[in-house]
């Protein structure tokens, strides 16, 4: 027993009980290759389960259409008919599921940008800045997304006059800004946590090397925060993507709105379940790999103790 | 009390700040009813989602491979699809399907009922994972000691694992329940008369969007604050010294 333990501790260097931080990429280097990403976010069993479900469903679907005596309108045909609309929106307009994804991208970028400044504000030396940043963070973290959406959509005017010209603000841009607000607050909180987790000795050694506070922050502390922030940041991206259909409540023609339009046009209750599941499956296929990758990164980056 | 309501009437007449929910008895009644609906919708969902979380975490430790897979599938489905579409799916699609299957007229559950079902399952999926992480944190030697004392598997879970796991996962449970409270606003979409929905009715009737928005915002911040405070008190009350954080 003892011998075996000794042997293994000599042989496998990567498994240790000591509190160590693993290298950034699974292959050991500093950067992730596309292969690493695929390996970490994709499971072959998952793909097989999807294919099996799809095959079973197609069989049941065509059988049901035969039984009901309307073989020309199977559920599959109806789904295919409406898919372009649900995916890309009405011709000549920007909408559909693609809009959901676009909104999630822009809101995430905007929210991250603002959140980083707010997060730095939370650790500022200035008492006033710190308190205001803290208050803004808490306010937007604790308010429901839908309430924020309503506020921005109803209180921001739908067109503004700048220098005599009237500019229309499309609904989806306002919705994007509204969704960026809670992201901003949460990124701010993630950043504050990450900065707090950097050992104080880092600050001290930077000071002894004559770095100014700004230099220390941007050249020493923040680069180290990036790695710790990635998993929670990706988690928030998933939550944001799952919240984008909320914009349909406020009349933006995203995937959800158009699905309901399609259902209304068909007017047949047996299409309800497949249509909703169809739309949900897009969100699922988009989000599941990201969630898996996040989980594994979390496990990988976790300091053992 | 009446003088307080009168003061809000004066506020409107003098400064144009139109808070009808305070001086108009009809608006007041429906607004406070809306807050009450939010509170008990949240409460019912919190209780049910914790029950789902505990049961799911128990089933995930099952010896049956398929049982574990079903629970994992449930978690992934509810985590990776939007809560709003889940709600529509239950309220429009599942309700219609069940009603036509059993030939029930007028739907199976009310919009409130489906909001409870949908939101509980949504938060429950997160709770299962939270409880599981708590259970994993319980030292194996503690469970072995309980087994040595003759506890059955269920008894170990009920008397040893769960009480300890609960204390470990309370902070993350806390977060999820706050999130659940915030997500109850989504019930607006299927016309559950909760705070946001009645406020929308009020501002449509009275044209006081600005004032009502501020009020709704404050109401939710206060509700979240109360929940945070209650959870912290609970956390302190059941703390075992030297265990957990």
Short mmCIF file of C-alpha atoms in Angstrom, two decimals:
data_model
loop_
_atom_site.label_atom_id
_atom_site.label_comp_id
_atom_site.label_asym_id
_atom_site.label_seq_id
_atom_site.Cartn_x
_atom_site.Cartn_y
_atom_site.Cartn_z
CA UNK A 1 0.00 0.00 0.00
CA UNK A 2 2.65 2.42 1.06
CA UNK A 3 4.93 1.51 -1.82
CA UNK A 4 2.19 2.11 -4.37
CA UNK A 5 1.51 5.54 -2.97
CA UNK A 6 5.17 6.41 -3.09
CA UNK A 7 5.45 5.28 -6.67
CA UNK A 8 2.46 7.22 -7.87
CA UNK A 9 3.60 10.38 -6.14
CA UNK A 10 6.86 10.12 -8.02
CA UNK A 11 5.32 9.26 -11.34
CA UNK A 12 2.43 11.71 -11.66
CA UNK A 13 3.61 15.21 -11.15
CA UNK A 14 0.38 16.96 -12.12
CA UNK A 15 -1.71 15.56 -9.28
CA UNK A 16 -0.70 17.21 -6.07
CA UNK A 17 -2.44 18.03 -2.82
CA UNK A 18 -0.60 21.33 -2.55
CA UNK A 19 -2.55 24.50 -3.29
CA UNK A 20 -1.41 25.21 -6.84
CA UNK A 21 -2.86 27.11 -9.73
CA UNK A 22 -3.00 25.12 -12.93
CA UNK A 23 -1.63 26.51 -16.21
CA UNK A 24 -4.03 28.64 -18.21
CA UNK A 25 -4.56 26.19 -21.06
CA UNK A 26 -5.05 22.41 -20.74
CA UNK A 27 -2.09 21.80 -23.01
CA UNK A 28 0.04 23.64 -20.48
CA UNK A 29 0.82 26.84 -22.34
CA UNK A 30 -0.51 30.34 -22.00
CA UNK A 31 -3.13 30.33 -24.75
CA UNK A 32 -6.12 28.22 -25.62
CA UNK A 33 -6.12 26.57 -29.02
CA UNK A 34 -9.47 26.05 -30.77
CA UNK A 35 -9.01 22.33 -30.13
CA UNK A 36 -8.84 22.94 -26.39
CA UNK A 37 -12.09 24.88 -26.52
CA UNK A 38 -13.89 22.17 -28.49
CA UNK A 39 -12.57 19.45 -26.19
CA UNK A 40 -13.73 21.35 -23.16
CA UNK A 41 -17.18 22.32 -24.37
CA UNK A 42 -18.34 19.34 -26.38
CA UNK A 43 -19.34 15.87 -25.32
CA UNK A 44 -19.89 13.18 -27.95
CA UNK A 45 -22.63 11.52 -25.85
CA UNK A 46 -24.58 14.73 -25.99
CA UNK A 47 -24.53 14.78 -29.80
CA UNK A 48 -25.67 11.13 -29.92
CA UNK A 49 -28.53 11.82 -27.54
CA UNK A 50 -29.63 14.74 -29.73
CA UNK A 51 -29.52 12.65 -32.92
CA UNK A 52 -31.47 9.82 -31.27
CA UNK A 53 -34.15 12.20 -29.99
CA UNK A 54 -34.45 13.83 -33.39
CA UNK A 55 -34.81 10.48 -35.20
CA UNK A 56 -37.46 9.27 -32.75
CA UNK A 57 -39.36 12.51 -33.05
CA UNK A 58 -39.31 12.45 -36.89
CA UNK A 59 -40.72 8.93 -36.84
CA UNK A 60 -43.52 9.81 -34.41
CA UNK A 61 -44.24 13.01 -36.29
CA UNK A 62 -44.78 11.39 -39.68
CA UNK A 63 -46.77 8.56 -38.11
CA UNK A 64 -49.06 11.03 -36.34
CA UNK A 65 -49.61 13.03 -39.53
CA UNK A 66 -50.65 9.80 -41.28
CA UNK A 67 -53.05 8.91 -38.50
CA UNK A 68 -54.59 12.38 -38.43
CA UNK A 69 -55.15 12.19 -42.18
CA UNK A 70 -53.22 15.32 -43.09
CA UNK A 71 -49.90 14.00 -44.39
CA UNK A 72 -49.11 17.28 -46.15
CA UNK A 73 -48.67 19.26 -42.98
CA UNK A 74 -46.50 17.42 -40.54
CA UNK A 75 -45.04 19.28 -37.60
CA UNK A 76 -41.64 19.08 -39.25
CA UNK A 77 -42.87 20.82 -42.40
CA UNK A 78 -44.47 23.56 -40.34
CA UNK A 79 -41.29 24.09 -38.37
CA UNK A 80 -39.22 24.28 -41.53
CA UNK A 81 -41.68 26.74 -43.01
CA UNK A 82 -41.36 29.14 -40.10
CA UNK A 83 -37.69 28.64 -39.29
CA UNK A 84 -36.31 31.43 -41.54
CA UNK A 85 -38.68 33.94 -39.93
CA UNK A 86 -37.94 32.82 -36.38
CA UNK A 87 -34.22 32.81 -37.06
CA UNK A 88 -33.64 35.98 -39.09
CA UNK A 89 -36.81 38.00 -38.67
CA UNK A 90 -39.07 39.42 -41.35
CA UNK A 91 -37.36 40.13 -44.71
CA UNK A 92 -35.66 43.54 -44.69
CA UNK A 93 -35.84 43.80 -40.90
CA UNK A 94 -33.42 42.93 -38.15
CA UNK A 95 -35.02 40.45 -35.82
CA UNK A 96 -35.49 36.86 -34.81
CA UNK A 97 -33.12 34.62 -32.89
CA UNK A 98 -30.17 36.39 -34.53
CA UNK A 99 -31.32 39.58 -32.82
CA UNK A 100 -31.31 37.78 -29.46
CA UNK A 101 -27.72 36.78 -30.01
CA UNK A 102 -26.74 40.24 -31.27
CA UNK A 103 -28.37 41.87 -28.25
CA UNK A 104 -26.55 39.47 -25.92
CA UNK A 105 -23.19 40.30 -27.59
CA UNK A 106 -23.61 44.06 -27.50
CA UNK A 107 -25.11 44.14 -24.00
CA UNK A 108 -22.26 41.96 -22.73
CA UNK A 109 -19.61 44.18 -24.32
CA UNK A 110 -21.21 47.35 -23.03
CA UNK A 111 -21.89 45.90 -19.59
CA UNK A 112 -18.34 44.60 -19.26
CA UNK A 113 -16.84 47.92 -20.31
CA UNK A 114 -18.93 49.90 -17.83
CA UNK A 115 -18.59 47.22 -15.15
CA UNK A 116 -14.80 47.34 -15.23
CA UNK A 117 -14.81 51.08 -14.51
CA UNK A 118 -17.41 50.61 -11.80
CA UNK A 119 -15.42 47.76 -10.30
CA UNK A 120 -12.24 49.84 -10.23
CA UNK A 121 -14.32 52.60 -8.64
CA UNK A 122 -15.28 50.14 -5.91
CA UNK A 123 -11.65 49.78 -4.83
CA UNK A 124 -10.79 53.45 -5.29
CA UNK A 125 -8.86 55.27 -2.58
CA UNK A 126 -11.36 58.10 -2.76
CA UNK A 127 -14.09 57.47 -0.19
CA UNK A 128 -16.77 59.21 -2.20
CA UNK A 129 -16.06 57.37 -5.46
CA UNK A 130 -15.96 54.07 -3.62
CA UNK A 131 -19.31 54.57 -1.93
CA UNK A 132 -21.07 55.78 -5.07
CA UNK A 133 -19.70 52.85 -7.10
CA UNK A 134 -20.80 50.45 -4.38
CA UNK A 135 -24.30 51.95 -4.28
CA UNK A 136 -24.72 51.80 -8.08
CA UNK A 137 -23.50 48.21 -8.12
CA UNK A 138 -25.90 47.09 -5.40
CA UNK A 139 -28.81 48.98 -6.90
CA UNK A 140 -28.53 47.37 -10.32
CA UNK A 141 -27.59 43.95 -8.97
CA UNK A 142 -30.70 43.76 -6.84
CA UNK A 143 -33.32 45.03 -9.24
CA UNK A 144 -35.25 42.68 -11.53
CA UNK A 145 -34.16 42.69 -15.18
CA UNK A 146 -37.70 43.21 -16.39
CA UNK A 147 -38.16 46.30 -14.24
CA UNK A 148 -34.93 47.78 -15.64
CA UNK A 149 -36.12 46.97 -19.14
CA UNK A 150 -39.43 48.71 -18.52
CA UNK A 151 -37.66 51.76 -17.12
CA UNK A 152 -35.29 52.20 -20.02
CA UNK A 153 -37.92 51.40 -22.64
CA UNK A 154 -40.56 53.74 -21.25
CA UNK A 155 -38.50 56.59 -19.84
CA UNK A 156 -35.92 57.02 -22.62
CA UNK A 157 -37.53 58.87 -25.55
CA UNK A 158 -37.95 56.97 -28.80
CA UNK A 159 -36.30 59.74 -30.77
CA UNK A 160 -33.86 62.50 -29.90
CA UNK A 161 -33.11 65.82 -31.51
CA UNK A 162 -29.41 66.56 -31.88
CA UNK A 163 -28.51 69.76 -33.69
CA UNK A 164 -31.85 70.14 -35.43
CA UNK A 165 -31.98 66.59 -36.81
CA UNK A 166 -34.33 63.98 -35.47
CA UNK A 167 -32.73 60.65 -34.67
CA UNK A 168 -34.89 57.62 -34.01
CA UNK A 169 -33.70 55.24 -31.33
CA UNK A 170 -34.76 51.72 -32.32
CA UNK A 171 -36.38 49.68 -29.57
CA UNK A 172 -33.75 46.96 -29.60
CA UNK A 173 -30.88 49.37 -28.88
CA UNK A 174 -32.72 50.67 -25.83
CA UNK A 175 -33.35 47.08 -24.75
CA UNK A 176 -29.66 46.32 -25.18
CA UNK A 177 -28.69 49.24 -22.96
CA UNK A 178 -31.22 48.11 -20.36
CA UNK A 179 -29.82 44.57 -20.34
CA UNK A 180 -26.28 45.95 -20.07
CA UNK A 181 -27.11 47.59 -16.71
CA UNK A 182 -27.39 44.44 -14.55
CA UNK A 183 -24.39 42.98 -16.40
CA UNK A 184 -22.45 46.13 -15.52
CA UNK A 185 -23.28 45.72 -11.84
CA UNK A 186 -22.39 42.04 -11.78
CA UNK A 187 -19.12 42.49 -13.68
CA UNK A 188 -18.28 45.24 -11.20
CA UNK A 189 -18.86 42.81 -8.35
CA UNK A 190 -16.83 40.05 -10.05
CA UNK A 191 -13.95 42.47 -10.58
CA UNK A 192 -14.05 43.65 -6.99
CA UNK A 193 -13.91 40.04 -5.82
CA UNK A 194 -11.05 39.24 -8.21
CA UNK A 195 -9.02 42.27 -7.08
CA UNK A 196 -9.60 41.30 -3.45
CA UNK A 197 -8.35 37.77 -4.18
CA UNK A 198 -4.97 39.00 -5.47
CA UNK A 199 -2.44 38.66 -2.61
CA UNK A 200 -1.52 41.96 -0.94
CA UNK A 201 2.15 41.16 -1.52
CA UNK A 202 1.56 41.89 -5.21
CA UNK A 203 0.63 45.47 -4.34
CA UNK A 204 3.54 45.79 -1.95
CA UNK A 205 6.16 44.45 -4.34
CA UNK A 206 4.83 46.71 -7.10
CA UNK A 207 5.14 49.65 -4.74
CA UNK A 208 8.70 48.72 -3.88
CA UNK A 209 9.46 48.68 -7.61
CA UNK A 210 8.22 52.30 -7.78
CA UNK A 211 5.02 51.57 -9.67
CA UNK A 212 2.34 54.20 -9.18
CA UNK A 213 -1.12 53.11 -8.05
CA UNK A 214 -2.52 53.41 -11.58
CA UNK A 215 0.40 51.48 -13.02
CA UNK A 216 0.06 48.76 -10.40
CA UNK A 217 -3.64 48.44 -11.13
CA UNK A 218 -3.41 48.27 -14.92
CA UNK A 219 -0.11 46.46 -15.36
CA UNK A 220 0.00 44.11 -12.41
CA UNK A 221 -3.34 43.58 -10.70
CA UNK A 222 -5.88 43.63 -13.55
CA UNK A 223 -3.97 41.25 -15.86
CA UNK A 224 -3.98 38.72 -13.01
CA UNK A 225 -7.69 39.25 -12.47
CA UNK A 226 -8.57 38.27 -16.04
CA UNK A 227 -8.05 34.56 -15.47
CA UNK A 228 -10.11 34.51 -12.29
CA UNK A 229 -12.88 36.49 -13.89
CA UNK A 230 -13.38 34.37 -16.99
CA UNK A 231 -15.61 31.60 -15.54
CA UNK A 232 -18.06 33.89 -13.66
CA UNK A 233 -18.05 36.27 -16.60
CA UNK A 234 -19.05 33.47 -18.98
CA UNK A 235 -21.69 32.37 -16.52
CA UNK A 236 -23.20 35.84 -16.67
CA UNK A 237 -23.08 35.76 -20.43
CA UNK A 238 -25.27 32.62 -20.34
CA UNK A 239 -27.68 34.27 -17.91
CA UNK A 240 -27.84 37.33 -20.16
CA UNK A 241 -28.57 35.22 -23.25
CA UNK A 242 -31.32 33.45 -21.32
CA UNK A 243 -32.79 36.85 -20.45
CA UNK A 244 -32.87 38.28 -23.97
CA UNK A 245 -36.39 36.93 -24.76
CA UNK A 246 -37.63 39.41 -22.12
CA UNK A 247 -37.31 42.10 -24.79
CA UNK A 248 -40.24 40.47 -26.59
CA UNK A 249 -42.51 41.66 -23.75
CA UNK A 250 -41.62 45.22 -24.73
CA UNK A 251 -42.43 44.75 -28.39
CA UNK A 252 -39.02 44.06 -29.91
CA UNK A 253 -39.48 41.43 -32.62
CA UNK A 254 -36.96 38.90 -31.37
CA UNK A 255 -37.18 35.13 -31.78
CA UNK A 256 -39.87 34.84 -29.09
CA UNK A 257 -42.18 37.46 -30.63
CA UNK A 258 -41.89 35.93 -34.08
CA UNK A 259 -42.53 32.43 -32.75
CA UNK A 260 -45.75 33.66 -31.20
CA UNK A 261 -46.64 35.41 -34.47
CA UNK A 262 -46.06 32.17 -36.34
CA UNK A 263 -48.22 30.27 -33.85
CA UNK A 264 -50.98 32.83 -34.22
CA UNK A 265 -50.80 32.52 -38.01
CA UNK A 266 -51.06 28.73 -37.84
CA UNK A 267 -53.78 28.82 -35.23
CA UNK A 268 -53.46 25.11 -34.40
CA UNK A 269 -52.91 24.10 -30.81
CA UNK A 270 -51.00 20.90 -31.65
CA UNK A 271 -48.12 23.06 -32.95
CA UNK A 272 -47.69 24.84 -29.61
CA UNK A 273 -45.43 22.29 -27.94
CA UNK A 274 -43.15 21.58 -30.95
CA UNK A 275 -42.75 25.29 -31.79
CA UNK A 276 -41.79 26.31 -28.28
CA UNK A 277 -39.46 23.33 -27.94
CA UNK A 278 -37.91 24.19 -31.30
CA UNK A 279 -37.10 27.72 -30.16
CA UNK A 280 -35.91 26.49 -26.76
CA UNK A 281 -33.60 23.99 -28.45
CA UNK A 282 -31.79 26.84 -30.24
CA UNK A 283 -31.12 28.56 -26.97
CA UNK A 284 -30.08 25.24 -25.49
CA UNK A 285 -27.66 24.38 -28.30
CA UNK A 286 -26.16 27.86 -28.04
CA UNK A 287 -25.85 27.97 -24.28
CA UNK A 288 -25.05 24.39 -23.30
CA UNK A 289 -21.47 24.27 -24.69
CA UNK A 290 -20.72 27.63 -23.06
CA UNK A 291 -22.07 26.38 -19.74
CA UNK A 292 -20.01 23.19 -19.99
CA UNK A 293 -16.87 25.14 -20.82
CA UNK A 294 -17.54 27.47 -17.89
CA UNK A 295 -17.94 24.56 -15.49
CA UNK A 296 -14.72 22.91 -16.59
CA UNK A 297 -12.79 26.16 -16.52
CA UNK A 298 -14.06 26.71 -13.00
CA UNK A 299 -12.82 23.31 -11.96
CA UNK A 300 -9.52 23.86 -13.76
CA UNK A 301 -8.84 27.31 -12.33
CA UNK A 302 -9.93 26.41 -8.82
CA UNK A 303 -7.07 26.51 -6.35
CA UNK A 304 -6.94 23.15 -4.63
CA UNK A 305 -7.08 23.15 -0.89
CA UNK B 1 -53.52 57.22 8.38
CA UNK B 2 -55.89 59.43 6.46
CA UNK B 3 -53.68 62.49 6.92
CA UNK B 4 -50.80 60.56 5.30
CA UNK B 5 -52.95 59.85 2.25
CA UNK B 6 -54.01 63.50 2.24
CA UNK B 7 -50.35 64.53 2.22
CA UNK B 8 -49.81 62.62 -1.04
CA UNK B 9 -52.86 64.34 -2.51
CA UNK B 10 -51.30 67.67 -1.52
CA UNK B 11 -48.00 66.52 -3.09
CA UNK B 12 -49.81 65.98 -6.37
CA UNK B 13 -51.73 69.25 -6.25
CA UNK B 14 -48.71 71.35 -5.27
CA UNK B 15 -45.82 69.60 -7.05
CA UNK B 16 -47.46 67.39 -9.66
CA UNK B 17 -45.99 64.18 -8.27
CA UNK B 18 -48.85 61.85 -9.00
CA UNK B 19 -48.78 58.91 -6.59
CA UNK B 20 -52.37 57.74 -6.96
CA UNK B 21 -51.53 54.51 -5.16
CA UNK B 22 -51.55 56.46 -1.90
CA UNK B 23 -54.56 58.77 -2.11
CA UNK B 24 -56.82 56.85 -4.49
CA UNK B 25 -58.35 53.95 -2.56
CA UNK B 26 -59.01 51.85 -5.71
CA UNK B 27 -55.41 52.14 -6.92
CA UNK B 28 -54.11 51.63 -3.41
CA UNK B 29 -56.09 48.41 -3.02
CA UNK B 30 -54.89 46.91 -6.29
CA UNK B 31 -51.30 48.01 -5.81
CA UNK B 32 -50.97 46.47 -2.36
CA UNK B 33 -52.73 43.38 -3.60
CA UNK B 34 -50.08 43.22 -6.32
CA UNK B 35 -47.27 43.41 -3.77
CA UNK B 36 -49.00 40.70 -1.76
CA UNK B 37 -49.23 38.52 -4.88
CA UNK B 38 -45.49 38.99 -5.50
CA UNK B 39 -44.74 38.07 -1.89
CA UNK B 40 -46.77 34.88 -1.78
CA UNK B 41 -45.81 33.86 -5.31
CA UNK B 42 -42.16 34.19 -4.24
CA UNK B 43 -42.80 32.36 -1.00
CA UNK B 44 -44.55 29.40 -2.61
CA UNK B 45 -41.86 29.18 -5.32
CA UNK B 46 -39.05 29.38 -2.76
CA UNK B 47 -40.53 26.54 -0.70
CA UNK B 48 -41.27 24.35 -3.74
CA UNK B 49 -37.88 25.00 -5.33
CA UNK B 50 -36.11 23.99 -2.11
CA UNK B 51 -38.20 20.80 -2.01
CA UNK B 52 -37.25 20.10 -5.65
CA UNK B 53 -33.62 20.85 -4.84
CA UNK B 54 -33.52 18.47 -1.88
CA UNK B 55 -35.36 15.71 -3.74
CA UNK B 56 -33.23 16.17 -6.86
CA UNK B 57 -29.98 16.06 -4.93
CA UNK B 58 -31.20 12.84 -3.27
CA UNK B 59 -32.13 11.29 -6.62
CA UNK B 60 -28.77 12.30 -8.07
CA UNK B 61 -27.06 10.07 -5.52
CA UNK B 62 -29.26 7.18 -6.64
CA UNK B 63 -27.71 3.89 -7.72
CA UNK B 64 -29.84 3.83 -10.85
CA UNK B 65 -27.93 5.24 -13.78
CA UNK B 66 -31.09 6.34 -15.58
CA UNK B 67 -32.42 8.19 -12.57
CA UNK B 68 -29.19 10.21 -12.39
CA UNK B 69 -29.40 10.91 -16.10
CA UNK B 70 -32.99 12.13 -15.89
CA UNK B 71 -32.10 14.52 -13.08
CA UNK B 72 -29.05 15.76 -15.03
CA UNK B 73 -31.23 16.27 -18.11
CA UNK B 74 -33.78 18.20 -16.06
CA UNK B 75 -31.07 20.47 -14.67
CA UNK B 76 -29.50 21.15 -18.06
CA UNK B 77 -32.85 21.80 -19.72
CA UNK B 78 -33.98 24.38 -17.17
CA UNK B 79 -30.58 26.02 -16.85
CA UNK B 80 -29.98 26.46 -20.56
CA UNK B 81 -33.35 27.66 -21.78
CA UNK B 82 -34.83 31.11 -21.12
CA UNK B 83 -37.22 31.29 -18.14
CA UNK B 84 -39.68 33.39 -20.14
CA UNK B 85 -40.03 30.72 -22.84
CA UNK B 86 -40.37 28.06 -20.13
CA UNK B 87 -43.23 30.05 -18.67
CA UNK B 88 -44.96 30.44 -22.06
CA UNK B 89 -44.34 26.78 -22.76
CA UNK B 90 -46.09 25.72 -19.56
CA UNK B 91 -48.88 28.26 -19.68
CA UNK B 92 -49.79 28.03 -23.37
CA UNK B 93 -48.50 24.70 -24.65
CA UNK B 94 -48.55 22.28 -21.71
CA UNK B 95 -51.83 23.62 -20.38
CA UNK B 96 -53.54 23.21 -23.76
CA UNK B 97 -52.06 19.76 -24.27
CA UNK B 98 -53.21 18.49 -20.87
CA UNK B 99 -56.62 20.08 -21.27
CA UNK B 100 -57.21 18.46 -24.68
CA UNK B 101 -55.80 15.14 -23.51
CA UNK B 102 -58.22 14.86 -20.59
CA UNK B 103 -60.95 16.90 -22.21
CA UNK B 104 -60.96 19.67 -19.61
CA UNK B 105 -62.58 22.94 -20.53
CA UNK B 106 -60.98 26.25 -19.61
CA UNK B 107 -57.45 25.09 -18.86
CA UNK B 108 -55.94 23.05 -16.07
CA UNK B 109 -54.30 25.70 -13.90
CA UNK B 110 -54.64 29.46 -13.67
CA UNK B 111 -51.82 31.74 -14.84
CA UNK B 112 -50.76 32.00 -11.19
CA UNK B 113 -50.61 28.21 -10.95
CA UNK B 114 -48.44 27.86 -14.04
CA UNK B 115 -46.17 30.66 -12.85
CA UNK B 116 -45.64 28.70 -9.62
CA UNK B 117 -44.92 25.46 -11.52
CA UNK B 118 -42.58 27.06 -14.06
CA UNK B 119 -40.62 29.26 -11.66
CA UNK B 120 -40.28 26.46 -9.08
CA UNK B 121 -38.85 24.10 -11.67
CA UNK B 122 -36.55 26.85 -12.94
CA UNK B 123 -35.13 27.73 -9.53
CA UNK B 124 -35.27 24.07 -8.47
CA UNK B 125 -32.81 23.12 -11.23
CA UNK B 126 -30.27 25.52 -9.78
CA UNK B 127 -31.05 24.35 -6.23
CA UNK B 128 -30.28 20.72 -7.10
CA UNK B 129 -26.76 21.72 -8.17
CA UNK B 130 -26.35 23.94 -5.12
CA UNK B 131 -27.41 21.19 -2.72
CA UNK B 132 -25.22 18.68 -4.51
CA UNK B 133 -22.17 20.88 -4.08
CA UNK B 134 -23.09 21.17 -0.38
CA UNK B 135 -23.47 17.41 -0.04
CA UNK B 136 -20.09 16.86 -1.68
CA UNK B 137 -18.56 19.13 0.95
CA UNK B 138 -19.72 16.88 3.82
CA UNK B 139 -16.68 14.85 4.95
CA UNK B 140 -16.85 11.17 4.04
CA UNK B 141 -15.70 10.19 7.52
CA UNK B 142 -18.83 11.77 9.03
CA UNK B 143 -21.05 9.65 6.80
CA UNK B 144 -19.00 6.54 7.58
CA UNK B 145 -19.37 7.25 11.27
CA UNK B 146 -23.14 7.51 10.85
CA UNK B 147 -23.19 4.23 8.94
CA UNK B 148 -21.17 2.61 11.69
CA UNK B 149 -23.87 3.74 14.13
CA UNK B 150 -26.45 1.83 12.10
CA UNK B 151 -28.11 4.65 10.17
CA UNK B 152 -29.81 3.63 6.94
CA UNK B 153 -29.08 5.45 3.67
CA UNK B 154 -32.16 7.65 3.99
CA UNK B 155 -31.43 8.37 7.65
CA UNK B 156 -27.87 9.38 6.85
CA UNK B 157 -29.22 11.79 4.23
CA UNK B 158 -31.95 13.15 6.49
CA UNK B 159 -30.08 13.51 9.77
CA UNK B 160 -26.40 13.87 8.81
CA UNK B 161 -25.73 14.88 5.22
CA UNK B 162 -28.57 17.31 4.59
CA UNK B 163 -28.32 19.41 7.78
CA UNK B 164 -24.58 19.84 7.26
CA UNK B 165 -24.86 20.41 3.51
CA UNK B 166 -27.51 23.04 4.13
CA UNK B 167 -25.14 25.15 6.15
CA UNK B 168 -22.41 24.90 3.53
CA UNK B 169 -24.61 25.89 0.61
CA UNK B 170 -26.66 28.62 2.27
CA UNK B 171 -24.69 31.50 0.68
CA UNK B 172 -25.25 30.22 -2.86
CA UNK B 173 -28.83 29.21 -2.03
CA UNK B 174 -29.29 32.76 -0.83
CA UNK B 175 -28.19 34.10 -4.23
CA UNK B 176 -30.48 31.77 -6.11
CA UNK B 177 -33.53 32.63 -4.03
CA UNK B 178 -32.90 36.34 -4.54
CA UNK B 179 -32.68 35.60 -8.24
CA UNK B 180 -35.98 33.72 -8.00
CA UNK B 181 -37.65 36.69 -6.33
CA UNK B 182 -36.41 38.90 -9.17
CA UNK B 183 -37.55 36.37 -11.77
CA UNK B 184 -41.15 36.43 -10.47
CA UNK B 185 -41.51 39.65 -12.51
CA UNK B 186 -41.51 37.41 -15.60
CA UNK B 187 -44.99 36.25 -14.51
CA UNK B 188 -46.07 39.64 -15.86
CA UNK B 189 -45.96 38.06 -19.32
CA UNK B 190 -48.85 35.69 -18.55
CA UNK B 191 -50.88 38.33 -16.71
CA UNK B 192 -50.33 37.20 -13.14
CA UNK B 193 -51.46 40.31 -11.18
CA UNK B 194 -48.13 40.83 -9.35
CA UNK B 195 -46.47 44.16 -8.57
CA UNK B 196 -45.17 44.93 -12.05
CA UNK B 197 -48.41 43.93 -13.74
CA UNK B 198 -50.70 46.04 -11.54
CA UNK B 199 -48.26 48.94 -11.75
CA UNK B 200 -48.48 48.72 -15.50
CA UNK B 201 -52.27 48.87 -15.24
CA UNK B 202 -52.04 51.85 -12.91
CA UNK B 203 -49.66 53.84 -15.08
CA UNK B 204 -51.76 53.09 -18.14
CA UNK B 205 -54.84 54.43 -16.35
CA UNK B 206 -53.28 57.41 -14.61
CA UNK B 207 -50.45 58.40 -16.99
CA UNK B 208 -47.88 58.46 -14.19
CA UNK B 209 -45.19 56.20 -15.65
CA UNK B 210 -42.31 58.06 -14.03
CA UNK B 211 -43.65 57.94 -10.48
CA UNK B 212 -44.84 54.34 -10.74
CA UNK B 213 -41.50 53.19 -12.19
CA UNK B 214 -39.70 54.69 -9.21
CA UNK B 215 -42.19 53.07 -6.83
CA UNK B 216 -41.87 49.65 -8.47
CA UNK B 217 -38.09 49.88 -8.37
CA UNK B 218 -38.11 50.79 -4.67
CA UNK B 219 -40.60 48.00 -3.89
CA UNK B 220 -38.36 45.36 -5.46
CA UNK B 221 -35.20 46.72 -3.84
CA UNK B 222 -36.98 46.60 -0.46
CA UNK B 223 -38.33 43.08 -1.08
CA UNK B 224 -34.87 41.83 -2.05
CA UNK B 225 -33.43 43.61 0.99
CA UNK B 226 -35.93 41.90 3.31
CA UNK B 227 -35.15 38.50 1.81
CA UNK B 228 -31.40 39.08 2.19
CA UNK B 229 -31.91 40.12 5.80
CA UNK B 230 -34.08 37.07 6.59
CA UNK B 231 -31.61 34.69 4.97
CA UNK B 232 -28.70 36.21 6.87
CA UNK B 233 -30.59 35.87 10.13
CA UNK B 234 -31.37 32.28 9.32
CA UNK B 235 -27.75 31.63 8.36
CA UNK B 236 -26.61 32.95 11.72
CA UNK B 237 -29.31 31.09 13.64
CA UNK B 238 -28.41 27.64 12.30
CA UNK B 239 -24.65 28.15 12.21
CA UNK B 240 -22.57 25.33 13.64
CA UNK B 241 -19.38 26.84 15.12
CA UNK B 242 -16.31 25.66 13.26
CA UNK B 243 -18.25 24.30 10.29
CA UNK B 244 -18.54 26.05 6.95
CA UNK B 245 -17.51 29.67 6.62
#
